[in-house]
mmCIF file of C-alpha atoms in Angstrom:
data_model
loop_
_atom_site.group_PDB
_atom_site.id
_atom_site.type_symbol
_atom_site.label_atom_id
_atom_site.label_comp_id
_atom_site.label_asym_id
_atom_site.label_seq_id
_atom_site.Cartn_x
_atom_site.Cartn_y
_atom_site.Cartn_z
ATOM 1 C CA MET A 1 27.682 -8.592 13.595
ATOM 2 C CA GLN A 2 25.574 -7.729 10.589
ATOM 3 C CA LEU A 3 22.848 -10.274 9.902
ATOM 4 C CA THR A 4 22.116 -11.771 6.492
ATOM 5 C CA HIS A 5 18.935 -13.057 4.884
ATOM 6 C CA TYR A 6 19.832 -16.469 6.313
ATOM 7 C CA ASN A 7 20.327 -15.608 9.985
ATOM 8 C CA THR A 8 17.647 -12.996 10.706
ATOM 9 C CA ASN A 9 14.910 -14.078 13.037
ATOM 10 C CA PHE A 10 12.031 -11.770 12.163
ATOM 11 C CA LYS A 11 8.661 -13.221 13.081
ATOM 12 C CA GLN A 12 6.569 -13.827 9.981
ATOM 13 C CA GLN A 13 3.156 -12.282 10.407
ATOM 14 C CA GLN A 14 0.284 -11.240 8.186
ATOM 15 C CA PHE A 15 -1.969 -8.274 8.864
ATOM 16 C CA PRO A 16 -5.558 -7.561 7.706
ATOM 17 C CA LEU A 17 -4.269 -5.075 5.142
ATOM 18 C CA THR A 18 -5.110 -4.814 1.469
ATOM 19 C CA ILE A 19 -3.293 -2.421 -0.849
ATOM 20 C CA ILE A 20 -5.326 -1.180 -3.803
ATOM 21 C CA CYS A 21 -3.199 0.277 -6.588
ATOM 22 C CA GLN A 22 -5.156 2.537 -8.915
ATOM 23 C CA ASN A 23 -3.372 2.630 -12.281
ATOM 24 C CA VAL A 24 0.131 2.083 -10.893
ATOM 25 C CA THR A 25 1.780 0.977 -14.124
ATOM 26 C CA ASN A 26 5.524 1.497 -13.715
ATOM 27 C CA ALA A 27 7.121 -1.972 -13.688
ATOM 28 C CA PRO A 28 9.906 -1.172 -11.170
ATOM 29 C CA ASN A 29 7.316 0.409 -8.858
ATOM 30 C CA ILE A 30 5.136 -2.692 -9.117
ATOM 31 C CA GLY A 31 8.096 -4.913 -8.250
ATOM 32 C CA SER A 32 8.985 -2.710 -5.307
ATOM 33 C CA LEU A 33 5.372 -2.782 -4.086
ATOM 34 C CA PHE A 34 5.587 -6.584 -3.944
ATOM 35 C CA ARG A 35 8.708 -6.276 -1.784
ATOM 36 C CA ALA A 36 7.123 -3.705 0.532
ATOM 37 C CA CYS A 37 3.951 -5.792 0.885
ATOM 38 C CA ASP A 38 6.008 -8.863 1.716
ATOM 39 C CA ALA A 39 8.100 -6.928 4.237
ATOM 40 C CA PHE A 40 5.041 -5.523 6.024
ATOM 41 C CA GLY A 41 2.897 -8.683 6.021
ATOM 42 C CA VAL A 42 0.193 -7.336 3.719
ATOM 43 C CA GLU A 43 -2.666 -9.782 3.188
ATOM 44 C CA LYS A 44 -3.400 -8.823 -0.422
ATOM 45 C CA LEU A 45 -2.118 -6.532 -3.147
ATOM 46 C CA VAL A 46 -4.614 -5.528 -5.842
ATOM 47 C CA PHE A 47 -3.483 -3.893 -9.073
ATOM 48 C CA CYS A 48 -6.273 -2.062 -10.861
ATOM 49 C CA GLY A 49 -6.056 -0.958 -14.463
ATOM 50 C CA THR A 50 -5.846 -2.282 -17.953
ATOM 51 C CA ASP A 51 -2.085 -2.424 -18.570
ATOM 52 C CA ILE A 52 -0.289 -3.805 -15.504
ATOM 53 C CA PRO A 53 3.242 -4.953 -16.480
ATOM 54 C CA LEU A 54 3.975 -8.107 -14.491
ATOM 55 C CA GLY A 55 6.897 -9.262 -16.617
ATOM 56 C CA ARG A 56 10.693 -9.256 -16.437
ATOM 57 C CA LYS A 57 11.068 -5.536 -15.681
ATOM 58 C CA MET A 58 8.839 -6.001 -12.637
ATOM 59 C CA THR A 59 10.610 -9.123 -11.376
ATOM 60 C CA LYS A 60 13.984 -7.338 -11.404
ATOM 61 C CA THR A 61 12.825 -5.268 -8.435
ATOM 62 C CA SER A 62 10.399 -7.742 -6.827
ATOM 63 C CA ARG A 63 13.180 -10.212 -5.941
ATOM 64 C CA ALA A 64 10.718 -13.144 -6.201
ATOM 65 C CA THR A 65 8.261 -11.680 -3.663
ATOM 66 C CA GLU A 66 5.520 -11.881 -6.306
ATOM 67 C CA LYS A 67 5.622 -15.625 -5.597
ATOM 68 C CA VAL A 68 4.696 -15.171 -1.923
ATOM 69 C CA VAL A 69 2.466 -12.068 -1.853
ATOM 70 C CA ASN A 70 -1.210 -12.749 -2.520
ATOM 71 C CA PHE A 71 -2.181 -10.488 -5.423
ATOM 72 C CA GLU A 72 -4.733 -10.018 -8.145
ATOM 73 C CA VAL A 73 -5.326 -7.762 -11.111
ATOM 74 C CA LYS A 74 -8.706 -6.098 -11.581
ATOM 75 C CA ASP A 75 -9.959 -3.642 -14.189
ATOM 76 C CA SER A 76 -11.710 -1.187 -11.885
ATOM 77 C CA ALA A 77 -10.335 0.237 -8.635
ATOM 78 C CA LEU A 78 -13.747 1.788 -8.019
ATOM 79 C CA ASP A 79 -15.392 -1.658 -8.093
ATOM 80 C CA VAL A 80 -12.744 -3.104 -5.748
ATOM 81 C CA VAL A 81 -13.081 -0.233 -3.254
ATOM 82 C CA THR A 82 -16.894 -0.407 -3.359
ATOM 83 C CA ASN A 83 -16.806 -4.160 -2.715
ATOM 84 C CA LEU A 84 -14.360 -3.899 0.186
ATOM 85 C CA LYS A 85 -16.343 -1.044 1.746
ATOM 86 C CA GLN A 86 -19.516 -3.174 1.583
ATOM 87 C CA ASN A 87 -17.572 -5.974 3.289
ATOM 88 C CA GLY A 88 -16.605 -3.917 6.325
ATOM 89 C CA TYR A 89 -13.165 -2.657 5.389
ATOM 90 C CA SER A 90 -11.918 0.711 6.549
ATOM 91 C CA ILE A 91 -11.024 2.472 3.276
ATOM 92 C CA ILE A 92 -8.073 4.853 3.584
ATOM 93 C CA ALA A 93 -6.532 6.785 0.693
ATOM 94 C CA LEU A 94 -2.912 7.894 0.730
ATOM 95 C CA GLU A 95 -3.227 11.277 -0.970
ATOM 96 C CA ILE A 96 -2.750 14.983 -0.335
ATOM 97 C CA THR A 97 -6.093 16.799 -0.322
ATOM 98 C CA THR A 98 -7.652 19.828 1.351
ATOM 99 C CA ASN A 99 -9.069 17.565 4.070
ATOM 100 C CA SER A 100 -6.383 14.890 4.389
ATOM 101 C CA LYS A 101 -4.925 14.191 7.808
ATOM 102 C CA ALA A 102 -1.243 13.775 8.630
ATOM 103 C CA LEU A 103 -0.354 10.067 8.639
ATOM 104 C CA HIS A 104 1.625 10.258 11.893
ATOM 105 C CA GLN A 105 -1.354 11.828 13.720
ATOM 106 C CA PHE A 106 -4.056 9.557 12.304
ATOM 107 C CA ASN A 107 -5.455 6.724 14.437
ATOM 108 C CA PHE A 108 -6.273 3.744 12.236
ATOM 109 C CA ASP A 109 -9.249 1.606 13.210
ATOM 110 C CA THR A 110 -7.377 -1.613 13.859
ATOM 111 C CA ASN A 111 -10.571 -3.488 14.788
ATOM 112 C CA LYS A 112 -11.454 -4.043 11.147
ATOM 113 C CA PRO A 113 -9.493 -4.818 8.007
ATOM 114 C CA ILE A 114 -7.865 -1.847 6.309
ATOM 115 C CA ALA A 115 -7.721 -1.157 2.583
ATOM 116 C CA LEU A 116 -5.094 1.412 1.669
ATOM 117 C CA VAL A 117 -5.685 3.014 -1.726
ATOM 118 C CA ILE A 118 -2.640 4.338 -3.543
ATOM 119 C CA GLY A 119 -2.785 6.167 -6.812
ATOM 120 C CA ASP A 120 -1.331 6.583 -10.212
ATOM 121 C CA GLU A 121 2.268 7.836 -10.320
ATOM 122 C CA ASN A 122 1.171 11.074 -12.024
ATOM 123 C CA PHE A 123 -2.435 11.723 -11.027
ATOM 124 C CA GLY A 124 -2.866 10.063 -7.621
ATOM 125 C CA VAL A 125 -6.133 8.620 -6.358
ATOM 126 C CA SER A 126 -9.176 9.608 -8.412
ATOM 127 C CA GLU A 127 -11.881 11.874 -7.029
ATOM 128 C CA ASN A 128 -14.604 9.206 -7.338
ATOM 129 C CA ILE A 129 -12.592 6.883 -5.073
ATOM 130 C CA LEU A 130 -11.657 9.651 -2.624
ATOM 131 C CA LYS A 131 -15.398 10.242 -2.084
ATOM 132 C CA LEU A 132 -15.805 6.621 -0.905
ATOM 133 C CA CYS A 133 -12.946 6.725 1.577
ATOM 134 C CA ASP A 134 -13.430 6.700 5.309
ATOM 135 C CA ALA A 135 -10.319 8.861 5.607
ATOM 136 C CA ILE A 136 -7.552 10.373 3.518
ATOM 137 C CA VAL A 137 -4.042 10.564 4.923
ATOM 138 C CA HIS A 138 -0.911 12.302 3.710
ATOM 139 C CA ILE A 139 2.741 12.232 4.664
ATOM 140 C CA ASP A 140 4.025 15.542 5.982
ATOM 141 C CA MET A 141 6.817 16.792 3.719
ATOM 142 C CA PHE A 142 9.454 19.309 4.744
ATOM 143 C CA GLY A 143 11.351 19.928 1.516
ATOM 144 C CA GLN A 144 10.476 21.767 -1.674
ATOM 145 C CA ASN A 145 8.714 18.833 -3.302
ATOM 146 C CA SER A 146 5.086 18.091 -2.464
ATOM 147 C CA SER A 147 5.119 14.393 -3.326
ATOM 148 C CA MET A 148 7.297 11.297 -3.237
ATOM 149 C CA ASN A 149 7.535 8.035 -5.102
ATOM 150 C CA VAL A 150 4.424 5.875 -4.690
ATOM 151 C CA VAL A 151 6.417 2.969 -3.253
ATOM 152 C CA GLN A 152 8.274 5.121 -0.734
ATOM 153 C CA ALA A 153 4.992 6.682 0.376
ATOM 154 C CA THR A 154 3.287 3.276 0.628
ATOM 155 C CA SER A 155 6.162 1.887 2.693
ATOM 156 C CA ILE A 156 5.950 4.799 5.115
ATOM 157 C CA ALA A 157 2.185 4.314 5.445
ATOM 158 C CA LEU A 158 2.578 0.550 5.965
ATOM 159 C CA PHE A 159 5.144 1.160 8.689
ATOM 160 C CA GLU A 160 2.719 3.457 10.534
ATOM 161 C CA ILE A 161 -0.274 1.136 10.093
ATOM 162 C CA THR A 162 1.561 -2.007 11.241
ATOM 163 C CA LYS A 163 3.085 -0.085 14.147
ATOM 164 C CA GLN A 164 -0.422 0.859 15.300
ATOM 165 C CA ILE A 165 -1.756 -2.685 14.828
ATOM 166 C CA LEU A 166 1.122 -4.142 16.857
ATOM 167 C CA SER A 167 0.718 -1.608 19.661
ATOM 168 C CA LYS A 168 -2.935 -2.561 20.329
#
């Protein structure tokens, strides 16, 4: 029998995970990030930038999860990353670079809180933030395209991170 929203028995759990969104400004993506963060028990979602659309277009995809996910909006992703790094977070960027490691082969340090930095839909994570990261991970791709939607990529990363946290 297929289960519904009303008869599932998933255990609610929150993980020491913060998602930092650098200039993610597409309203449907923002709504979908709320849903992914709710689904994976993310502690906090931080939108960084000057024009973050949190209105009706966002709520169409968020399905009210913006009411239950702890979030904030900040001007500077660099300031947020710097602050979290100084407070003992493991800073991980989700980006393809010359020295990024494959997500499925990376061992996350689950003994400290993790901040996952995701980037702008067009330009990714900025170089000044990449320099502050403890690690940079990418998702191996097997098709012609070299990137995927920021929400899809974040969901894949959150699955891997929570899987590793739960297996410890």
